[in-house]
Coordinates of C-alpha atoms in Angstrom, one line a residue:
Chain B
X15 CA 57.0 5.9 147.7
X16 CA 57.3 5.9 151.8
X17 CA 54.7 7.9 152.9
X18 CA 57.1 8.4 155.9
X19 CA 59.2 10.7 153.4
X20 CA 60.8 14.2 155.1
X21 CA 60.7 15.5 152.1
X22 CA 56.8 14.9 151.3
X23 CA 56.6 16.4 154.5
X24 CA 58.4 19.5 153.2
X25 CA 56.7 19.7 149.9
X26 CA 53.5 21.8 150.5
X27 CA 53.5 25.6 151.5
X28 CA 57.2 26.5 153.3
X29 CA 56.3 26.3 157.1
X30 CA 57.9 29.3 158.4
X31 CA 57.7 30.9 162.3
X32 CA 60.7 33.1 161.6
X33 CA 58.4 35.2 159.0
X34 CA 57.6 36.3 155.7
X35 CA 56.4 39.4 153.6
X36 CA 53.0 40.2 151.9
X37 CA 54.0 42.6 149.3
X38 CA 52.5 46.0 149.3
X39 CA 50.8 45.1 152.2
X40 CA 53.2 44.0 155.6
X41 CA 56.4 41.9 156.6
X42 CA 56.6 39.4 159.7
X43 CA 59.5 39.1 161.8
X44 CA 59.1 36.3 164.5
X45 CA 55.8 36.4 165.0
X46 CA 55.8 40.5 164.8
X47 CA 54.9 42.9 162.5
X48 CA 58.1 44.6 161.5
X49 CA 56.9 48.0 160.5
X50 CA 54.0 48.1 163.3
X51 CA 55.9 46.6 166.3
X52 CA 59.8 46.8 165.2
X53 CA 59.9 50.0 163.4
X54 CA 62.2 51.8 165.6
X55 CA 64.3 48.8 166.7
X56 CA 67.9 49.0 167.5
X57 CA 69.6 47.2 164.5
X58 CA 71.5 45.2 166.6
X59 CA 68.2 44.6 168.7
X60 CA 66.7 43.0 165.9
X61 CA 69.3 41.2 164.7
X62 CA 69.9 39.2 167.6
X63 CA 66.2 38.9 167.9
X64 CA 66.5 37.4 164.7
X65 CA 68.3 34.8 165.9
X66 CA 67.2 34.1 169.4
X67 CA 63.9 34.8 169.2
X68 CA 64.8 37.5 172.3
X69 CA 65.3 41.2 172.6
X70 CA 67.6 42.2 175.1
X71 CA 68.1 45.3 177.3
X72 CA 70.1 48.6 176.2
X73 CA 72.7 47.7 178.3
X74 CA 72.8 44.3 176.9
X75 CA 73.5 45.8 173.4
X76 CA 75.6 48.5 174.6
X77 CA 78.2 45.2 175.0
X78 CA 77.5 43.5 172.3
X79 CA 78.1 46.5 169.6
X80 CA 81.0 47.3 171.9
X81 CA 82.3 43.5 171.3
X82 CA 82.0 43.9 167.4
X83 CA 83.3 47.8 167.4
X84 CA 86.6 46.9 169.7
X85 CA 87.7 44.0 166.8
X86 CA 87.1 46.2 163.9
X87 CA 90.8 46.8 162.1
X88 CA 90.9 48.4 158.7
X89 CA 94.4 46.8 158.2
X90 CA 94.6 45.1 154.4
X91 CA 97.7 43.0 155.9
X92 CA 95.0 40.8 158.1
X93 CA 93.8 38.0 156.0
X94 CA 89.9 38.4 156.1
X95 CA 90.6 41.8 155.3
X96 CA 93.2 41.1 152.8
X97 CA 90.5 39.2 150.8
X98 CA 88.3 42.8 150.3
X99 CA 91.6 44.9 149.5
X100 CA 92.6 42.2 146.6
X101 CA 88.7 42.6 145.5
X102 CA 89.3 45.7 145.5
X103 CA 92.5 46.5 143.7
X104 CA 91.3 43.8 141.1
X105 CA 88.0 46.4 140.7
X106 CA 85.4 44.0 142.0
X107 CA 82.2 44.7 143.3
X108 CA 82.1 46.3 146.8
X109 CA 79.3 43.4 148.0
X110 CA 81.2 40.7 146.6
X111 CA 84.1 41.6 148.1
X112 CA 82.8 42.4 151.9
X113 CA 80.8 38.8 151.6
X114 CA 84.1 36.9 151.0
X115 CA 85.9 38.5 153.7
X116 CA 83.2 37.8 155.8
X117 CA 83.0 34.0 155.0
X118 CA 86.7 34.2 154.9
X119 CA 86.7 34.9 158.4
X120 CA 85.3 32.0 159.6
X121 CA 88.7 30.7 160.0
X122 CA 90.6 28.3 162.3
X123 CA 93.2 30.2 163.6
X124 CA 91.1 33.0 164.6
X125 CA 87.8 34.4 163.8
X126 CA 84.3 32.0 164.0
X127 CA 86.1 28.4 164.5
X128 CA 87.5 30.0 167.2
X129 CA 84.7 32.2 168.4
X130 CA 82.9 28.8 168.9
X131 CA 84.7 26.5 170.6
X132 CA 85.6 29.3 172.9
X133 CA 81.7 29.7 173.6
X134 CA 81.8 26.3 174.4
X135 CA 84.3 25.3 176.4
X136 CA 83.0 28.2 178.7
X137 CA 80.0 26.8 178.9
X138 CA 81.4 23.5 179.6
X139 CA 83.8 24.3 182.0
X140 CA 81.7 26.2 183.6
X141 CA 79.3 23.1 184.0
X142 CA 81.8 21.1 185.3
X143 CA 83.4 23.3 188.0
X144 CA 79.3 23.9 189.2
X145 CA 79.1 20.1 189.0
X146 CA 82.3 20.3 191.5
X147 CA 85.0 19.8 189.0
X148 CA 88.5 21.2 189.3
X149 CA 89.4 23.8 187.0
X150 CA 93.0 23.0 186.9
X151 CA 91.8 19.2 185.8
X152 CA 89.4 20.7 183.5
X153 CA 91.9 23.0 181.6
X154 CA 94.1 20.4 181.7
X155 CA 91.7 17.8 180.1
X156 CA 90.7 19.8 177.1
X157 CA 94.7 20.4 176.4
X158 CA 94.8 17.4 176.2
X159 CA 91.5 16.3 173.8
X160 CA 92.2 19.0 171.9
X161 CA 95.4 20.3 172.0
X162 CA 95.0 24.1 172.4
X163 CA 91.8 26.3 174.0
X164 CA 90.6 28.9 171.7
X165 CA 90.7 32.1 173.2
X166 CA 94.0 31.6 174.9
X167 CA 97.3 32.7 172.9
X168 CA 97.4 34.6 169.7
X169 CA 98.3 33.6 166.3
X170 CA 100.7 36.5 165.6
X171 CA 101.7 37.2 169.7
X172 CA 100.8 33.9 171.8
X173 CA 102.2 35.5 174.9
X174 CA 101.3 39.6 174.1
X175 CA 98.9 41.4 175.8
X176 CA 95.4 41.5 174.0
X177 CA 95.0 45.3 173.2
X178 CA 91.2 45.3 172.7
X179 CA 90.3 43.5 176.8
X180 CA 91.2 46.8 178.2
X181 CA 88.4 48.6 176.2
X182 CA 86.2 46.0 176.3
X183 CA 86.3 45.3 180.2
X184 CA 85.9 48.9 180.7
X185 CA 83.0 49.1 178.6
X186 CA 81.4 46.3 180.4
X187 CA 82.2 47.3 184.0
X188 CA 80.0 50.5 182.5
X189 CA 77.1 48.5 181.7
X190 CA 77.7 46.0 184.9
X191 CA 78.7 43.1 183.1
X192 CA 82.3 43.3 184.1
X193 CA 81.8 40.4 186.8
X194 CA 79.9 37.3 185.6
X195 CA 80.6 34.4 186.2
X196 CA 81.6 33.5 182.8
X197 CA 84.0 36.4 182.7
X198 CA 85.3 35.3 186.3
X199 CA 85.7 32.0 184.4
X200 CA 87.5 33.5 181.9
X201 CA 90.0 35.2 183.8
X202 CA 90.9 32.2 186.4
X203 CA 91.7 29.8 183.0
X204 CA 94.4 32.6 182.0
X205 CA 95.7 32.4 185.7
X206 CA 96.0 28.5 185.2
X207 CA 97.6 28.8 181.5
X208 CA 100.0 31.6 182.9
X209 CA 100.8 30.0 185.6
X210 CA 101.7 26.4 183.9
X211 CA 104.0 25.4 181.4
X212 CA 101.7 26.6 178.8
X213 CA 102.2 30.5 179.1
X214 CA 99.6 32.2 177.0
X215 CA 97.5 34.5 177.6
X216 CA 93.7 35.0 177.1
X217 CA 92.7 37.1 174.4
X218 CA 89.8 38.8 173.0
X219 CA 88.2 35.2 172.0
X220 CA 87.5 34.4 175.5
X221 CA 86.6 37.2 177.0
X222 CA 84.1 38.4 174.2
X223 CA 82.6 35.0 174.7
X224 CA 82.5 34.8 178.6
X225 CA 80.7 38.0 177.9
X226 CA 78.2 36.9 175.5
X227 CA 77.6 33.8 177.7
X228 CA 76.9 36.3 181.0
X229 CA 74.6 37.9 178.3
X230 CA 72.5 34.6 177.8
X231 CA 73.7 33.9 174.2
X232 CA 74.2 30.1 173.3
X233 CA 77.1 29.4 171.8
X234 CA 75.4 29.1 168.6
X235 CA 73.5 32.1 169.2
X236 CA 77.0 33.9 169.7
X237 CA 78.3 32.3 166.7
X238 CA 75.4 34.5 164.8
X239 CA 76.0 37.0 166.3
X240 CA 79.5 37.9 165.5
X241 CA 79.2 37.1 162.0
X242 CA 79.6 40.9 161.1
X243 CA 81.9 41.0 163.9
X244 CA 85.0 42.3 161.6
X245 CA 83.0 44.0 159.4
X246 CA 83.9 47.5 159.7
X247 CA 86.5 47.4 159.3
X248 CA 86.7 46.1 155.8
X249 CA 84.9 48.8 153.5
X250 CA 88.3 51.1 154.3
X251 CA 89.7 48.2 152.6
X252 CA 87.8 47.9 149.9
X253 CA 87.7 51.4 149.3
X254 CA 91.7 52.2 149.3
X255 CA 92.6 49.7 147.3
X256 CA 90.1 50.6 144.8
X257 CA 91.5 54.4 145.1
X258 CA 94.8 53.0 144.1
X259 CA 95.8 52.3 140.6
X260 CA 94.4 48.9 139.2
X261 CA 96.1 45.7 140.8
X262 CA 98.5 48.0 143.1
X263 CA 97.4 46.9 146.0
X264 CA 100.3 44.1 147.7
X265 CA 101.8 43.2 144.4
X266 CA 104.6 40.5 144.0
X267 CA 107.1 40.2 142.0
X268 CA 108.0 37.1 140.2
X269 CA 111.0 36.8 142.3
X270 CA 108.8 36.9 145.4
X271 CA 107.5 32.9 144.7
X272 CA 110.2 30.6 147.0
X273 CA 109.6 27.9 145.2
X274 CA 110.6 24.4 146.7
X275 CA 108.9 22.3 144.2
X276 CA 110.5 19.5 141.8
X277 CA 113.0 20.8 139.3
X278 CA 112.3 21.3 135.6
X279 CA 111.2 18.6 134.0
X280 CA 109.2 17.4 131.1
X281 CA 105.8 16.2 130.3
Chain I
X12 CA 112.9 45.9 153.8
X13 CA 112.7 42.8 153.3
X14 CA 110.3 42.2 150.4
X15 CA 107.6 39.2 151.3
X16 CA 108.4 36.1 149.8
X17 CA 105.7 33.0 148.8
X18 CA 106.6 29.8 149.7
X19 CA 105.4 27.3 147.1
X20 CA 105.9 23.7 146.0
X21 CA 103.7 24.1 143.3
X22 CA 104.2 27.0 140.7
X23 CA 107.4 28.6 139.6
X24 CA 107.9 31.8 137.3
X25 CA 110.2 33.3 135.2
X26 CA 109.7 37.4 135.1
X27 CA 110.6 38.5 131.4
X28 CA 113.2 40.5 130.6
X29 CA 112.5 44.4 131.8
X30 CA 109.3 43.2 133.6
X31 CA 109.4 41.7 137.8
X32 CA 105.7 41.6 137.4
X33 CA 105.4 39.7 134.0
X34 CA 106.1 36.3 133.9
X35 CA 107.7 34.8 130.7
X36 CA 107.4 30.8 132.1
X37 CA 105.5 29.5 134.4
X38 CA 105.9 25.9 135.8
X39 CA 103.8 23.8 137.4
X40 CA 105.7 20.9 140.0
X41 CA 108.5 21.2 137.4
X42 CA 106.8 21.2 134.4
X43 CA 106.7 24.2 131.6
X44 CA 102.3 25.0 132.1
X45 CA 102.3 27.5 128.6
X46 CA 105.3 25.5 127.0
X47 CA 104.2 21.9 127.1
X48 CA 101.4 21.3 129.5
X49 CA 98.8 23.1 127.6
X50 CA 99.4 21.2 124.3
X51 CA 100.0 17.7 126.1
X52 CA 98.2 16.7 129.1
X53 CA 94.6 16.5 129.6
X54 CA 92.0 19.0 132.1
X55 CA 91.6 16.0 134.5
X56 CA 95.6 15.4 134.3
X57 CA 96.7 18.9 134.5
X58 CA 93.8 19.4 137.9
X59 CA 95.6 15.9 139.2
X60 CA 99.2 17.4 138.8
X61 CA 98.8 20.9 140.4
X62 CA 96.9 19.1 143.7
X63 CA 99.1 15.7 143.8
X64 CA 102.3 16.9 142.5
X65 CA 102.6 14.4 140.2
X66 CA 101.5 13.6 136.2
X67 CA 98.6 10.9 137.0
X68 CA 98.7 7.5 135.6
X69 CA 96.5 7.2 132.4
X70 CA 93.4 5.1 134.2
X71 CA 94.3 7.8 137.2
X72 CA 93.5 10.7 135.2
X73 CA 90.5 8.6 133.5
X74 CA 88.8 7.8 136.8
X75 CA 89.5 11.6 138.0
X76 CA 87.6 12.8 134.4
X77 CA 84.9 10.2 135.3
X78 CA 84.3 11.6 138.8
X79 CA 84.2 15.3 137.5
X80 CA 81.5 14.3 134.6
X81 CA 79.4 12.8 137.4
X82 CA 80.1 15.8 139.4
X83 CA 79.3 18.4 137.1
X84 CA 75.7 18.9 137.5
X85 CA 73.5 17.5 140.8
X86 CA 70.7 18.7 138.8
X87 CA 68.8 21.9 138.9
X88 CA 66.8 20.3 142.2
X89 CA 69.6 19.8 144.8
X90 CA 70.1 22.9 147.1
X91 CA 73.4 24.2 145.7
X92 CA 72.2 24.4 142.0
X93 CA 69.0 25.9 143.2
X94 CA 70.6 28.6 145.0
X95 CA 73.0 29.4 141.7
X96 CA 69.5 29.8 140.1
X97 CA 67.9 31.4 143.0
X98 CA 71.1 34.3 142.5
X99 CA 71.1 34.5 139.2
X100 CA 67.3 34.3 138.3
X101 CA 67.7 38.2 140.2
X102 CA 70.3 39.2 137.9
X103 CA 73.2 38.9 140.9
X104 CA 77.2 38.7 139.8
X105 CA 78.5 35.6 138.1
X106 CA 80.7 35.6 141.2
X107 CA 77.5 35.5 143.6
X108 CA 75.9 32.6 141.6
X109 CA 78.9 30.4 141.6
X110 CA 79.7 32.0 145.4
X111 CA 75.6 30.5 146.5
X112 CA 76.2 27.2 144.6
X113 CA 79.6 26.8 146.8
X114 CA 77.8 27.8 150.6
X115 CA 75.2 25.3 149.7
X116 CA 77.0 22.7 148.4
X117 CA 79.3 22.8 151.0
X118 CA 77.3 21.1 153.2
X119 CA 77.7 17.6 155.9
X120 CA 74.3 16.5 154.4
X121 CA 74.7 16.1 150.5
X122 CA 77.8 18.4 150.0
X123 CA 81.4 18.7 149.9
X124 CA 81.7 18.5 154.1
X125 CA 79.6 15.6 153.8
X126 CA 82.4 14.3 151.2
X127 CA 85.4 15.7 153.7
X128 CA 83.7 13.5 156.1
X129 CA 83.2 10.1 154.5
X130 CA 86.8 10.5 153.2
X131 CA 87.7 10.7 157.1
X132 CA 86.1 7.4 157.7
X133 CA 87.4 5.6 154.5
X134 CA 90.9 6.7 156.3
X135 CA 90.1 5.4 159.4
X136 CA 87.7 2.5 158.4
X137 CA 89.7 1.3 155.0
X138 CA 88.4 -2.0 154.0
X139 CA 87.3 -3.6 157.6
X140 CA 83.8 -4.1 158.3
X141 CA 84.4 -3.9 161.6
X142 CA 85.8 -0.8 161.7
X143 CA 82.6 0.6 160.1
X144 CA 80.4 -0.7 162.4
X145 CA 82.3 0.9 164.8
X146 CA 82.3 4.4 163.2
X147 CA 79.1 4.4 162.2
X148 CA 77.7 3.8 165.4
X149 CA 80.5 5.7 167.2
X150 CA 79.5 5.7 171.6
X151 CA 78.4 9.3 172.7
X152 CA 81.2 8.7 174.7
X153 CA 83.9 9.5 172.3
X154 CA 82.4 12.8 171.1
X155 CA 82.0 14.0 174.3
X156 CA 84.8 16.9 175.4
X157 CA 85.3 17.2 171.6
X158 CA 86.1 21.0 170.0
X159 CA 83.0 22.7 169.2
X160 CA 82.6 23.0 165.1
X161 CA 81.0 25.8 163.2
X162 CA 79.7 22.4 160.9
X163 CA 76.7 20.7 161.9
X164 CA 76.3 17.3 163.6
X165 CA 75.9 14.6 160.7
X166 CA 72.4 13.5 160.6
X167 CA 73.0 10.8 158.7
X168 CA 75.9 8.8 158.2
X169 CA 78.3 10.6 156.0
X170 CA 78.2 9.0 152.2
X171 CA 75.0 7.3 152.6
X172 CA 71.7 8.5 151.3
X173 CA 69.9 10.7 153.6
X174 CA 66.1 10.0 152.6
X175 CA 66.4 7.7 149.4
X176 CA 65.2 4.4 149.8
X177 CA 67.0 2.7 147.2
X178 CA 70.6 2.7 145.6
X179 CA 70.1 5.2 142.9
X180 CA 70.8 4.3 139.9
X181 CA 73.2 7.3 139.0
X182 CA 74.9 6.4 141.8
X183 CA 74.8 2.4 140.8
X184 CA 76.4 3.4 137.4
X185 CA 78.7 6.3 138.4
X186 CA 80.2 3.4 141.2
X187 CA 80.9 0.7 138.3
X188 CA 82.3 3.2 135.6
X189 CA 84.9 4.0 137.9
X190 CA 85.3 0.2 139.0
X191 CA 86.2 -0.6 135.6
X192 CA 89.0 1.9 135.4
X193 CA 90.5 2.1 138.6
X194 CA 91.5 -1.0 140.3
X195 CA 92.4 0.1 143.5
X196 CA 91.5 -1.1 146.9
X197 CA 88.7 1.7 148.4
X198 CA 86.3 0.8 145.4
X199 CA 86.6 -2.5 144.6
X200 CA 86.4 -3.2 148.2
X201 CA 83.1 -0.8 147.7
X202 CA 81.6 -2.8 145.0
X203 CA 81.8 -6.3 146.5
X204 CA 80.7 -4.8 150.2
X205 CA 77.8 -2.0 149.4
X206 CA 74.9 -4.1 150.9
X207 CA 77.0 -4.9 153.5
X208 CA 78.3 -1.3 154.5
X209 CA 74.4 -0.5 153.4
X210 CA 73.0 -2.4 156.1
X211 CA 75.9 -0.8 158.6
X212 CA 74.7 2.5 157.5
X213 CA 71.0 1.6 157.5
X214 CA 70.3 3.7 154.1
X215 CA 71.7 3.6 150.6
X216 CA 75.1 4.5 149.2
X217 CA 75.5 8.0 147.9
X218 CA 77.4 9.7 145.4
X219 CA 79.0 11.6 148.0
X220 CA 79.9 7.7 149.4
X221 CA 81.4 7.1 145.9
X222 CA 83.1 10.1 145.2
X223 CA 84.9 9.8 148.7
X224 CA 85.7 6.1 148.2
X225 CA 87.2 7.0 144.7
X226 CA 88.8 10.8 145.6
X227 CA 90.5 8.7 148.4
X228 CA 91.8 5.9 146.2
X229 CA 93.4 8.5 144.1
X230 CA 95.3 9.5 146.6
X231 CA 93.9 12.7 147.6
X232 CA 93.2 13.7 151.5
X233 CA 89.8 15.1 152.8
X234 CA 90.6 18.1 152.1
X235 CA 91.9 17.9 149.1
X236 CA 88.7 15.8 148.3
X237 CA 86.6 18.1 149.8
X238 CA 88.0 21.3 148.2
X239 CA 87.5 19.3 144.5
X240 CA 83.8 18.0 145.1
X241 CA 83.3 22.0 145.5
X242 CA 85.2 22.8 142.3
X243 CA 84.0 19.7 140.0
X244 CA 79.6 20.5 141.3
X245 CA 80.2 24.1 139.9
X246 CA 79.5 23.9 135.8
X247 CA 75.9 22.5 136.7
X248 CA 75.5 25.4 138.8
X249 CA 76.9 28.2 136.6
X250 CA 75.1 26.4 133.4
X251 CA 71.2 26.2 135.1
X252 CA 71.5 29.8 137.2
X253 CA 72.3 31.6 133.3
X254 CA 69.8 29.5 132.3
X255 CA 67.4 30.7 134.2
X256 CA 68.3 34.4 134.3
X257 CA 67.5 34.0 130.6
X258 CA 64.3 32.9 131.4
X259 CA 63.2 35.7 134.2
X260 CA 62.1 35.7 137.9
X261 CA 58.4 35.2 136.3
X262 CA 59.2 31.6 134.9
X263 CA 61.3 30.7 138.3
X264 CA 59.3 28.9 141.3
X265 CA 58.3 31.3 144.0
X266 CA 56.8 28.7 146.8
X267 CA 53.7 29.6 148.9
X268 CA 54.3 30.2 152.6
X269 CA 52.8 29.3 155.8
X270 CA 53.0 31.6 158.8
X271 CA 51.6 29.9 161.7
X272 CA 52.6 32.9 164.2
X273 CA 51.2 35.2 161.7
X274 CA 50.1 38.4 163.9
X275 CA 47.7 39.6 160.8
X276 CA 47.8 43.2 159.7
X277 CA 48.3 45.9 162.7
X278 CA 48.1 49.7 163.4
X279 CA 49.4 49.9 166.6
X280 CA 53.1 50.2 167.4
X281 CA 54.2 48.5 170.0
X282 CA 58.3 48.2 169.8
X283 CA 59.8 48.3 173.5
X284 CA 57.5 45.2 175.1
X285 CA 60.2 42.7 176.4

């Protein structure tokens, strides 16, 4: 066997700097006792100290939770959402159904694949205008690589107003956050995509992003971060459709299928 | 009001009479599932027909029932069975067991991504060596600018082996039982070129290489292929977690741990310090 092996290497003991528990005695939390030194922590505080190994300031995290409250819709009709109501109308467990809306809204359309590249192409632009780029060429150049930006335009209202950047700005401005550069950022790509051919406008994506970036978060780190982004607003959900009679909740008919399939034929 | 409609190409139904919500037939791309289907075609053909469209040719739905038994069960040692067992060892919903397998097996080293992305390259690559030199050794270049994914960077190339020095066996035997049935381009072209496209890749073929080479020959696109590889991996992983549930948390492996930033017990509290 080669000696040079990872996976000898990760036989043994699990190396671990992120923590561990002794029970009946203490837990470790990145190098921290949890119930000595993070006892009182902020939820949100520890969480993101969870995954970047940093705490951050009250107004920080005043932000941040205002980034996840602002997004939280208890409309069944979204899809993510959709996915706990069905749970729930089908009688499911309440866990089971908040963990697959939750996965379910890593999506592409909106949600984490968007959430993501958003994070990044701020970063990136924002690299390349400090390295003396053009914004206008820069915007233009990831149209073209990749077709659309996340963050810009909406899947139901490409050209609407994003409802929640009012709120959000406000709430930021509060905390003195409202004028970052990654925000500035933000704001001058909407200009550009207003002003060209393309006509959408930015939406919470970006913004919550340019944010998170003025912050200090990665774009990974952000990713993380928003996972329980839509989470509130689920449990409504969940809990009306179970509060409804059994398999009430958005019920088709047979006559609702549009089917545009082969016809009959036989096996 | 207009009442929502469901655009399909794949199911049909017909209500019964006195009942919009009860369906009396149901077909599947044309043909009667209760009526005919169930008594007539196979698992493997019925799984072809509702994701191709079409009734598979007999060494079609052969080579498909071959994939899924080599599928079925990675073993209770790869990361998406041992997270069924780790869930269901605790006593955790069916649904949780199977929903563990799934976000482990989903992965681009070893799981259905990885099998989403070696598909992509049998598209692009086919049967040119050159091509795979290229895309296996793609110029930092060309990913540069790219969308940012949620997935992970490959760490090795996608349906090669990631640690194993040697072309596994399984693997070996899996690769020629599905030779001898399906005649196509993608695994033939596989069989006669492995050390080749080995060397390329500088480690061994993989079953996630075979299962792409053969998902792709029957037609099926990455995701498509992807989606299945996720679907055929989960009897292993429902059969080992019950299995172990059965046996209780005592008899499961627990794993000793090493905390090398360990702050040892404390009395003070000192939450605030940033």
């Amino acid at each position: 066997m080669n000696a040079e092996n990872p996976l000898i290497f990760g036989e043994g003991p699990l190396q671990s700097a992120v923590g561990g528990c002794f029970p009946g005695e203490r837990a470790v939390f990145r190098g921290r006792d949890l119930h000595a030194h993070l006892r009182d922590a902020d939820w949100l505080d520890l969480y993101l100290f969870g995954i970047t190994g940093r705490q951050h300031t009250p107004e920080q995290l005043k932000v941040l939770h205002a980034i996840w409250v602002n997004t939280s819709y208890p409309d069944a009709r979204l899809w993510n959402n959709r996915v706990a109501a069905l749970a729930g109308s089908a009688r499911s467990t309440g866990t089971l159904a908040l963990a697959a809306a939750l996965a379910t809204s890593e999506a592409a359309i909106y949600g984490r694949q968007i959430d993501i590249a958003c994070a990044d192409f701020l970063e990136r632009a924002q690299q390349s205008t400090q390295a003396g780029a053009n914004l206008d060429d820069v915007v233009r150049d990831e149209l073209k690589r990749n077709r659309s930006i996340g963050g810009y335009g909406r899947p139901v209202a490409r050209s609407a107003n994003d409802e929640r950047i009012g709120p959000i700005l406000e709430v930021a401005a509060r905390q003195g956050f409202a004028n970052g550069k990654h925000v500035r950022l933000a704001f001058a790509i909407e200009e550009i995509l207003l002003n060209g051919r393309w006509r959408m406008r930015m939406n919470y994506a970006a913004l919550a992003a340019a944010l998170a970036l003025d912050i200090g978060l990665t774009p990974n780190e952000y990713y993380l971060y928003l996972f329980p982004a839509f989470l509130a607003g689920m449990p409504p959900c969940y809990i009306e459709a179970s509060q409804r009679p059994a398999q009430t909740t958005l019920p088709l008919r047979c006559s609702a299928i549009d089917y545009v399939g082969p016809d009959r034929r036989f096996w | 009001m207009t009442a929502p409609r469901l655009r399909t190409a794949i199911w049909n139904e017909e209500a019964a009479s006195g009942d919009p919500f009860t369906a009396e037939s149901c077909y599947c791309h044309g043909y009667d599932v209760f009526g005919e289907i169930l008594e007539k075609a196979s698992y493997p053909e019925y799984l072809y027909l509702l994701f191709r469209g079409e009734k598979p040719a007999p060494a079609t739905a052969r080579a498909l029932e071959i994939l899924a038994v080599a599928l079925a069960n990675p073993g209770p040692r790869d990361p998406s069975v041992h997270a069924a067992m780790a869930a269901g060892v605790g006593g955790s919903p069916a649904a949780a067991v199977l929903m563990a397998a799934l976000a482990s097996g989903a992965g681009v080293s070893g799981g259905a991504r990885e099998i989403f992305r070696s598909m992509e390259l049998w598209q692009t690559c086919g049967c040119s060596l050159a091509a795979w030199q290229q895309a296996l050794h793609p110029s930092t270049e060309k990913s540069a600018g790219q969308r940012r994914s949620v997935w992970p960077e490959n760490e090795h190339p996608p349906g090669f082996a990631a640690y194993s020095p040697q072309f596994a066996l399984p693997v070996r035997q899996t690769l020629a039982a599905l030779s001898r049935v399906l005649s196509a381009d993608k695994l033939a072209w596989l069989h006669s070129q492995r050390e080749a496209l080995e060397q390329l890749a500088d480690s061994p073929l993989a079953m996630t290489g075979v299962a792409a080479a053969a998902l792709t020959d029957l037609g099926f696109s990455p995701a498509d292929g992807e989606m299945l590889a996720l679907l055929l991996r989960l009897p292993g992983a429902a059969a080992h977690a019950l299995e172990q549930g059965r046996n209780g948390i005592r008899h499961f492996p627990f794993f000793t741990i090493d905390i090398p930033n360990d702050p040892g017990p404390q009395t003070g509290d000192s939450y605030g310090e940033r």
